[in-house]
Coordinates of C-alpha atoms and ligand atoms in Angstrom, one line a residue:
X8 CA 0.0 0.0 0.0
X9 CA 0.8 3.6 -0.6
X10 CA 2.9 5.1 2.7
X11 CA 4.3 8.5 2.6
X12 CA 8.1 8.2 3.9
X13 CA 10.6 9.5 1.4
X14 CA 14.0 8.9 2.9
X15 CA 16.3 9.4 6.5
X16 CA 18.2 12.8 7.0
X17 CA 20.7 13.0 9.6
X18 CA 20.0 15.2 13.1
X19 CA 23.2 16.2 12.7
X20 CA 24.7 17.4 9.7
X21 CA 21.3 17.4 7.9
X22 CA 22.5 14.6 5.1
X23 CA 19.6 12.9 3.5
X24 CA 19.9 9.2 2.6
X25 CA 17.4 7.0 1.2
X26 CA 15.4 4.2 3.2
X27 CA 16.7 1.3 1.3
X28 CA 20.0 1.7 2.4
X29 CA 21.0 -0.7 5.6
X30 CA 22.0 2.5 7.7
X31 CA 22.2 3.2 11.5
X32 CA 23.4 6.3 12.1
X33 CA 24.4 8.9 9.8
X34 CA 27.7 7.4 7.8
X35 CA 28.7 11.0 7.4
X36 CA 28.9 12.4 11.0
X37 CA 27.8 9.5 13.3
X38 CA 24.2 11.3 14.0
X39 CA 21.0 10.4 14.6
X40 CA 18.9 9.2 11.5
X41 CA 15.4 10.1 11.3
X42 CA 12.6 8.8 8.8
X43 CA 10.8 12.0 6.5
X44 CA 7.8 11.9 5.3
X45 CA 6.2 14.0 2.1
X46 CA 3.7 16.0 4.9
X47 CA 2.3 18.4 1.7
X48 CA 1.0 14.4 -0.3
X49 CA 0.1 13.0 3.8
X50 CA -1.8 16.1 4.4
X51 CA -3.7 16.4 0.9
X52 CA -4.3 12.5 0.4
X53 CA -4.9 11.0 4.2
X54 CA -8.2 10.8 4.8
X55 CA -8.6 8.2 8.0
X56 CA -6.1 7.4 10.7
X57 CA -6.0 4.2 10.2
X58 CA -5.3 3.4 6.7
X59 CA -5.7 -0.5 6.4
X60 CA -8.2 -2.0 8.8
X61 CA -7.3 -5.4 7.1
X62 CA -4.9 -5.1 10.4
X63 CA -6.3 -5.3 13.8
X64 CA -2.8 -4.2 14.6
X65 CA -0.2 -1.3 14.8
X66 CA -0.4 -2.3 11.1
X67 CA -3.3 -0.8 10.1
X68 CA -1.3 2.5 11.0
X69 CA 1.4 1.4 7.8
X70 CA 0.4 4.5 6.0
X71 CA 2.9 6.9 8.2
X72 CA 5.5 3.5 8.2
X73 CA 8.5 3.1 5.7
X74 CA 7.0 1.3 2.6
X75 CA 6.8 -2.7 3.5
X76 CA 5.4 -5.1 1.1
X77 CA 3.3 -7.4 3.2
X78 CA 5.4 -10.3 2.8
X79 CA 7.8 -9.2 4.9
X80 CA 5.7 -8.2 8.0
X81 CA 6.8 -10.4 10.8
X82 CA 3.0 -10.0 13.7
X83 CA 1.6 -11.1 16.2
X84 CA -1.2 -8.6 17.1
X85 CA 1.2 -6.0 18.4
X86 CA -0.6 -2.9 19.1
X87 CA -4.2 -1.7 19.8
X88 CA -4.2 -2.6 23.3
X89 CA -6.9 -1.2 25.5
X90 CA -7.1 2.4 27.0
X91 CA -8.6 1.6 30.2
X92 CA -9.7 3.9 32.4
X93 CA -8.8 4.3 35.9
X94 CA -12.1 3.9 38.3
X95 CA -10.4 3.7 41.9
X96 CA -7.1 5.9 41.3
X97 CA -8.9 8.2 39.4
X98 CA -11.8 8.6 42.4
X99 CA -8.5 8.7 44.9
X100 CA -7.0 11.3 43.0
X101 CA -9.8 13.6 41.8
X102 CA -8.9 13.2 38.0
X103 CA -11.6 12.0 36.1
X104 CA -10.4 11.5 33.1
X105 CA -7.4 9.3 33.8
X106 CA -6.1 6.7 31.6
X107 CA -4.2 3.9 31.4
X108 CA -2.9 2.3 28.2
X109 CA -2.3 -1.1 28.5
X110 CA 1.0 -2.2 26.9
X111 CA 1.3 -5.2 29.2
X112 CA -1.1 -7.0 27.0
X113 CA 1.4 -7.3 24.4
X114 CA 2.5 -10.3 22.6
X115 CA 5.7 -10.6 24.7
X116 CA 4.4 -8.5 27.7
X117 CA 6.0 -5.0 27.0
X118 CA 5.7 -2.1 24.7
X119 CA 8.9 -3.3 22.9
X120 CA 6.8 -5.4 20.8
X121 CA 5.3 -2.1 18.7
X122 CA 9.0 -1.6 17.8
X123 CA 10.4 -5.0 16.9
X124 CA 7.7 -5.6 14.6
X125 CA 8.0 -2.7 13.0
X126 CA 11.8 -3.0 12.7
X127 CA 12.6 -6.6 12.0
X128 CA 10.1 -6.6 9.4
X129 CA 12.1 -3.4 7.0
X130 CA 15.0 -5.5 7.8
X131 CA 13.3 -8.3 5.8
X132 CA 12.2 -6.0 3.9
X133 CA 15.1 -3.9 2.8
X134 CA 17.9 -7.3 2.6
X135 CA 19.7 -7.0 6.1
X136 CA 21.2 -10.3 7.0
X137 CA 21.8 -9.8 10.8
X138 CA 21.3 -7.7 13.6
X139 CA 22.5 -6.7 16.8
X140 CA 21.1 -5.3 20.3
X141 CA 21.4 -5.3 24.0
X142 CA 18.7 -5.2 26.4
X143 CA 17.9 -4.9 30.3
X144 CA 15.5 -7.9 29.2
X145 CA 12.3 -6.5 27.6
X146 CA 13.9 -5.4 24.0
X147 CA 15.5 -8.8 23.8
X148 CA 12.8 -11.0 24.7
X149 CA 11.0 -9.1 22.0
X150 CA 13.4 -9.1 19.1
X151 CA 14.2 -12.9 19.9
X152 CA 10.7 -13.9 19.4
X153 CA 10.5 -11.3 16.4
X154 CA 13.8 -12.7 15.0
X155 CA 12.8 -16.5 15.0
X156 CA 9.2 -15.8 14.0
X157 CA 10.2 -13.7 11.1
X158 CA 13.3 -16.2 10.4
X159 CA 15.9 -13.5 10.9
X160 CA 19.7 -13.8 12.6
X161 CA 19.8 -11.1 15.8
X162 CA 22.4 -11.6 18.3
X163 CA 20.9 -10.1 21.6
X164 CA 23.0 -9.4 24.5
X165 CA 21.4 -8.9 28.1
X166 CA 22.5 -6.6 30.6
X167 CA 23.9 -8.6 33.8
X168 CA 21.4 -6.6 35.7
X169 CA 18.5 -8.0 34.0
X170 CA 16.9 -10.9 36.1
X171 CA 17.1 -14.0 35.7
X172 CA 13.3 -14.3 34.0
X173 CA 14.4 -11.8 31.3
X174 CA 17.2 -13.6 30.3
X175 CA 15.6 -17.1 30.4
X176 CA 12.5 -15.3 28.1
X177 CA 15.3 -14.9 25.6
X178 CA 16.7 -17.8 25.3
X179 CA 13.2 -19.4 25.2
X180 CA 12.5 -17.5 22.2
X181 CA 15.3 -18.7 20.9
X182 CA 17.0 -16.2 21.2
X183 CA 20.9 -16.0 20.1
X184 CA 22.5 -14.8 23.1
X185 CA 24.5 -13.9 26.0
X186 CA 25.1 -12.1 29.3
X187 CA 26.7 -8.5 28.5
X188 CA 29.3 -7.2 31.8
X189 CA 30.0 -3.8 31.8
X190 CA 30.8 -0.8 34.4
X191 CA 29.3 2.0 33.0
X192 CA 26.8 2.8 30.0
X193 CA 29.6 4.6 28.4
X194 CA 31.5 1.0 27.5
X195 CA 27.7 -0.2 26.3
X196 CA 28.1 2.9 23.8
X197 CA 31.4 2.7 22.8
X198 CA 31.0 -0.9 21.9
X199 CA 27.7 -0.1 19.7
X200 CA 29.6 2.2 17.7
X201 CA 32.3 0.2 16.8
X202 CA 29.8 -2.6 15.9
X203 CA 29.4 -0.3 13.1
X204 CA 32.4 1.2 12.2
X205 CA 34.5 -2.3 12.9
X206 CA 32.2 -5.1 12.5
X207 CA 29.2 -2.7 10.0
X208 CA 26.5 -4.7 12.3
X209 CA 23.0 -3.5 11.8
X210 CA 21.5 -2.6 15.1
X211 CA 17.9 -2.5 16.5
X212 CA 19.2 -0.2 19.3
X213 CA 16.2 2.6 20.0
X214 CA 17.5 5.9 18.2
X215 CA 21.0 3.9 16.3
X216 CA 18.0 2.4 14.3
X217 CA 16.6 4.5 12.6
X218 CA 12.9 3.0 12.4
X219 CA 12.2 1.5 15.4
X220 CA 10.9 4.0 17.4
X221 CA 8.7 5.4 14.1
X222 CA 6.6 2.3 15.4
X223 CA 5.8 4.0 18.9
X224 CA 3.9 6.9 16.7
X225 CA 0.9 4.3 16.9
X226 CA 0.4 5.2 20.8
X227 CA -0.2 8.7 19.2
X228 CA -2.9 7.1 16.4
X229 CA -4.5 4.4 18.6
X230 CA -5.1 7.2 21.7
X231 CA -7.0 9.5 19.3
X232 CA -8.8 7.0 17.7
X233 CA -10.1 5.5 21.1
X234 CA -10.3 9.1 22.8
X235 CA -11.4 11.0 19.6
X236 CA -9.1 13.7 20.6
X237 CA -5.4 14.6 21.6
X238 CA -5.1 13.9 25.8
X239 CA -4.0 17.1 27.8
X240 CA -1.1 15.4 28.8
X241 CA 1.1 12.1 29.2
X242 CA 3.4 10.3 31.5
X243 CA 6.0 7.9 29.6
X244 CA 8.9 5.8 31.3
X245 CA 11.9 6.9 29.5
X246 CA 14.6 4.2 29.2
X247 CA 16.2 5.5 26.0
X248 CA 13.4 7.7 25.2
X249 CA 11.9 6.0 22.2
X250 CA 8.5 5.7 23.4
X251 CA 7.8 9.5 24.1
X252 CA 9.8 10.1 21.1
X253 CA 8.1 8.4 18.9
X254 CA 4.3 9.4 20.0
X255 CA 5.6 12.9 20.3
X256 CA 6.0 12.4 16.4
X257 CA 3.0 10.8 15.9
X258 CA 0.9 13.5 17.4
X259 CA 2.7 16.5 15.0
X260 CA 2.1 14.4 12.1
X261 CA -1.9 14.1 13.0
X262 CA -1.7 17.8 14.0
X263 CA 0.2 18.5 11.0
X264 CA -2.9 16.5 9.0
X265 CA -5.6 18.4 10.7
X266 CA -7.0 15.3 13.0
X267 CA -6.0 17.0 15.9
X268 CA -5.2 21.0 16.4
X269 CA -2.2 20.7 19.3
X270 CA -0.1 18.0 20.8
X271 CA -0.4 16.9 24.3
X272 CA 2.3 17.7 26.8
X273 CA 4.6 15.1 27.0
X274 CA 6.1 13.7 30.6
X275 CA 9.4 11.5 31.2
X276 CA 9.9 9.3 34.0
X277 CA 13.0 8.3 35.6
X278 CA 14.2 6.9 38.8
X279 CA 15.6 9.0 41.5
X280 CA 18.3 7.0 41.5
X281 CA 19.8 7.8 37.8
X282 CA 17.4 10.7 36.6
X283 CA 20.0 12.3 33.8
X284 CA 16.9 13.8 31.7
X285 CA 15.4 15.2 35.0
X286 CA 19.0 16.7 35.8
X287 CA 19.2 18.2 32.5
X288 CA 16.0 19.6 32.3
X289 CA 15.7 21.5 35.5
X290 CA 18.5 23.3 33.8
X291 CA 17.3 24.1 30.8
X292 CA 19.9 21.8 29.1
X293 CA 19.5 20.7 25.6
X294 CA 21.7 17.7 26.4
X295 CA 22.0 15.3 29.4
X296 CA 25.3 13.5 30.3
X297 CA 26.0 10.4 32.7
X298 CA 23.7 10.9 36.5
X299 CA 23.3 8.8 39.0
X300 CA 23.9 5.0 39.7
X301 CA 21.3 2.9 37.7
X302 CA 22.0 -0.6 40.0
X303 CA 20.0 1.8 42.5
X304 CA 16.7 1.3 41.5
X305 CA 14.0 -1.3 41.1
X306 CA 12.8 0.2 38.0
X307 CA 15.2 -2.0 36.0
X308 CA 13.4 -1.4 32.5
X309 CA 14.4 2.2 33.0
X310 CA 17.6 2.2 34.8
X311 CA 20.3 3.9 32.8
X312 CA 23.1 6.1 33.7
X313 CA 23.3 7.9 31.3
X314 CA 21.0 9.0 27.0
X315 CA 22.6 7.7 24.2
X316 CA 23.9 10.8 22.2
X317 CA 22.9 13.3 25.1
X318 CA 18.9 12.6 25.2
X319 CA 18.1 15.2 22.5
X320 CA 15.4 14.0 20.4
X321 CA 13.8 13.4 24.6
X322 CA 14.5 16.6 25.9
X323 CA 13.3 18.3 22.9
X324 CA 9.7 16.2 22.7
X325 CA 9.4 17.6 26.6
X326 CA 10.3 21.2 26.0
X327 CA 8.6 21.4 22.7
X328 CA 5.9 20.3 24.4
X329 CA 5.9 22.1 27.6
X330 CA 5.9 19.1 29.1
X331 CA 8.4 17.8 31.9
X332 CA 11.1 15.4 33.3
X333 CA 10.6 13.5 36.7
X334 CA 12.1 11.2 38.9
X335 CA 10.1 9.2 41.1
X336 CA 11.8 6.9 44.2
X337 CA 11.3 2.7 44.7
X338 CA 8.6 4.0 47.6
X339 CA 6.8 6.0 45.0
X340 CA 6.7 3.3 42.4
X341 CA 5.6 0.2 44.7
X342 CA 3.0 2.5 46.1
X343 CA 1.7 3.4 42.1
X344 CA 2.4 -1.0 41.5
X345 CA -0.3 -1.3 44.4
X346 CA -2.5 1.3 42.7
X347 CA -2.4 0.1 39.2
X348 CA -3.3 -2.9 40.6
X349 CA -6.5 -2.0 41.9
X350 CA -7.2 -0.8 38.7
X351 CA -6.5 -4.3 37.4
X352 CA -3.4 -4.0 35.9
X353 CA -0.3 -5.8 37.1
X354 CA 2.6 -3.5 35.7
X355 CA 6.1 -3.8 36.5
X356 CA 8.0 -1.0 38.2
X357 CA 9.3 0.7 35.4
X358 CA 5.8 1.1 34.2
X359 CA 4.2 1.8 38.0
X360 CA 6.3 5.1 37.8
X361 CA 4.9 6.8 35.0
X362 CA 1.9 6.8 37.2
X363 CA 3.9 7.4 40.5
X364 CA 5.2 10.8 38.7
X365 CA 1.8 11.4 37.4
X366 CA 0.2 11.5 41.0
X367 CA 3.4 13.6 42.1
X368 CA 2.7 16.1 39.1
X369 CA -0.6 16.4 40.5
X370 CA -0.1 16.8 43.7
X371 CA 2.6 19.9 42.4
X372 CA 0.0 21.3 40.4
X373 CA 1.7 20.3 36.9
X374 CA -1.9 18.8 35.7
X375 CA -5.0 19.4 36.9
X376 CA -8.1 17.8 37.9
X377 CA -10.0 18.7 34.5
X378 CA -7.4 17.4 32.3
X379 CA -7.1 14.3 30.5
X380 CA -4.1 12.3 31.3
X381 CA -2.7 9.1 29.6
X382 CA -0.2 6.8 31.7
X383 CA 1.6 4.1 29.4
X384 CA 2.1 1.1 31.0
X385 CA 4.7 -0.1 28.7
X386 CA 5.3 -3.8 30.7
X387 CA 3.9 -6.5 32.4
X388 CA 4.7 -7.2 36.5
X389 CA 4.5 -10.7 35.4
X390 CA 8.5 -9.8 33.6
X391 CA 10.0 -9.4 37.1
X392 CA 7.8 -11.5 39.3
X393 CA 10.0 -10.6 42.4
X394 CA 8.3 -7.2 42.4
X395 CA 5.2 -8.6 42.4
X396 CA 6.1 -10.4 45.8
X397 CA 7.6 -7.3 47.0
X398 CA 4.2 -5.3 46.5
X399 CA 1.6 -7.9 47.0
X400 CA 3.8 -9.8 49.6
X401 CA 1.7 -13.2 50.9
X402 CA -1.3 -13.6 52.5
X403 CA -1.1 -13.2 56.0
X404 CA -4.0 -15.8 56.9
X405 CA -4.6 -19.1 56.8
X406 CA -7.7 -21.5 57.0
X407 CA -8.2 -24.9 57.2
X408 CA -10.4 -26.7 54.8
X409 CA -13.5 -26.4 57.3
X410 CA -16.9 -24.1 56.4
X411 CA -17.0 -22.7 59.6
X412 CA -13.4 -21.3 59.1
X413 CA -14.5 -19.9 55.0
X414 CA -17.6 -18.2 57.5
X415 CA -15.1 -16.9 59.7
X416 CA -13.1 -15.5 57.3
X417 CA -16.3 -14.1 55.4
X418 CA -16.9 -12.1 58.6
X419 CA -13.2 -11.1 59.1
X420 CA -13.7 -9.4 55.8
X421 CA -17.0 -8.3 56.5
X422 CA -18.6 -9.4 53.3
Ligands
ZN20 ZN1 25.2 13.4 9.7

């Protein structure tokens, strides 16, 4: 089907390159690639969001995707997961309009999903042989079942950090891989780099490829579609920053179109323990540089000292958008874990905090009562099941196989 992108230019140096080519960064200067569309034919021709409901998918979104014959599209559902919204957090807090998108319903539990798709299938699709990436455990799971799905060689390494479920996921995929040991994130971007200069590895790292975050517009496409407008404002984790990225794009390309007339004001979450973005931002930086000490946290998904090429593309989706950066302690998060829950969703920590720094932005008068918030929930608790014990703990009370005891315990609750 038709799709609008034209080619990749450079963040950089501005160098324009064409989207058959197997590029990661920019082969001129070493920056950032980013996918172009023609926004004059996109905002003549596109009549509907979604531009092939064949899909009951992120794929019925491949309109504002690089071109991909449908051969070559490796799925499993990925994408238009429910926007639930919140009854018992929403009462607590006062917001009534507070919503939670579901990514834990995901083919492989997490957000990552939207992206692997996306990206393993125009690897297919433009002739790459192999591919590379690390992972705190969520990006690898997904690319491994991706990759032997979709028949396609990936190496995947996994951070030590990662527990041991993650890793196990990975290898039950069948995945190709093994444990990565490092010090610092500076070593984990030093090695990407010479993957491609030494070893000219394609990788599905967020942001050193090039298209894998254009798959996180969707949460942008399948909001408005289920809201029928743009949401005052939203609350992302930020690992690498490809999620708000990505639906920060998504919503200037349906403003751009005239389906919605502004963009909503974009939030990042971090950890206390290694907030760079939230460092940088208070500061009014356009960069961020190594902060804090990411084996601090239990928000693994999201634990990073330090952005890959100094967080722009994050820091400028949260400016741009008057949005924020926040940092959010274990206490927080667990709290959030227990909340969630009683909205029905299990999500794991990293995904517990974008609604921890929600209810903090609330509480500092950031949003407000009338607005419309989204939290993503970008993985499931079921991913690092210890956190699950940690919150929900065991119950305290026992009973013996006796219906005087179930009565007892009937009254004990008092139902
Ligand atoms: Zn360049």
């Amino acid at each position: 089907m038709k799709t609008y992108a034209v080619g990749l230019r450079c963040d950089d140096c501005g160098s324009e390159f064409s989207l058959r080519e197997p590029l990661t960064t920019c082969p001129k200067c070493g920056g950032l690639l980013e996918a172009q569309y023609d926004k004059a034919a996109m905002k003549a021709e596109v009549k509907t969001i979604a531009g092939d409901e064949r899909f009951n998918s992120m794929w019925r979104y491949r309109q504002f995707f690089p071109e991909i014959q449908e051969k070559n599209i490796v799925t499993m559902g990925e994408g238009r997961t429910p926007l639930i919204k919140s009854i018992h957090l929403a009462k607590k807090l006062g917001i009534e309009n507070l919503y939670f998108k579901n990514d834990t319903m995901m083919p492989t539990g997490s957000f990552k999903d939207r992206g692997f798709s996306l990206a393993v299938s125009y690897a297919k699709e433009i002739g790459i042989q192999r591919g590379f990436t690390y992972s705190s455990g969520n990006a690898g799971s997904s690319l491994a079942a991706y990759s032997s799905r979709g028949d396609f060689n990936a190496v995947i390494v996994v951070e030590y950090v990662a527990n041991s479920l993650k890793k196990a996921l990975i290898q039950l995929y069948g995945g190709k891989t093994a444990i990565l040991e490092y010090e610092n994130f500076g070593q984990i971007s030093t090695m990407l780099e010479q993957a491609v200069s030494k070893l000219g590895l394609y990788q599905f790292v967020n942001f050193i490829n090039p298209i894998r975050h254009e798959a996180m517009k969707t949460y942008a496409y399948e909001i408005v579609e289920d809201l029928g407008k743009v949401p005052d404002a939203m609350f992302h984790p930020v690992g690498t920053g490809g999620g708000i990225w990505g639906t920060y794009k998504g919503y200037n390309e349906l403003a751009y179109i005239g389906f919605t007339d502004r963009v909503p004001r974009m939030f990042g979450v971090q950890p206390e323990a290694c907030a760079h973005f939230k460092e940088a931002f208070d500061r009014g930086a356009k960069e961020a540089g190594a902060y804090g000490d990411y084996t601090k946290t239990i928000a693994q998904s999201i634990a990073s000292d330090s952005p890959l090429q100094g967080g722009r593309r994050v820091l400028k989706a949260m400016y741009e958008s008057s949005g924020g950066a926040l940092a959010v302690s274990d206490e927080e998060i667990m709290e959030a874990m227990c909340d969630l829950a009683k909205d029905g969703i299990a999500g794991e920590p990293s995904s517990a905090a974008a609604v921890a720094a929600m209810k903090q932005a609330y509480k500092a008068g950031t949003i407000q009562s009338g607005d419309t918030v989204v939290c993503v929930i970008t993985g499931s608790a079921f991913k690092q099941p210890s956190s699950i014990q940690l919150a929900g703990g065991e119950p305290k009370m026992h009973i013996n196989a006796n219906v005087d005891e179930l009565a007892s315990l009937l009254q004990h609750f008092g139902i």
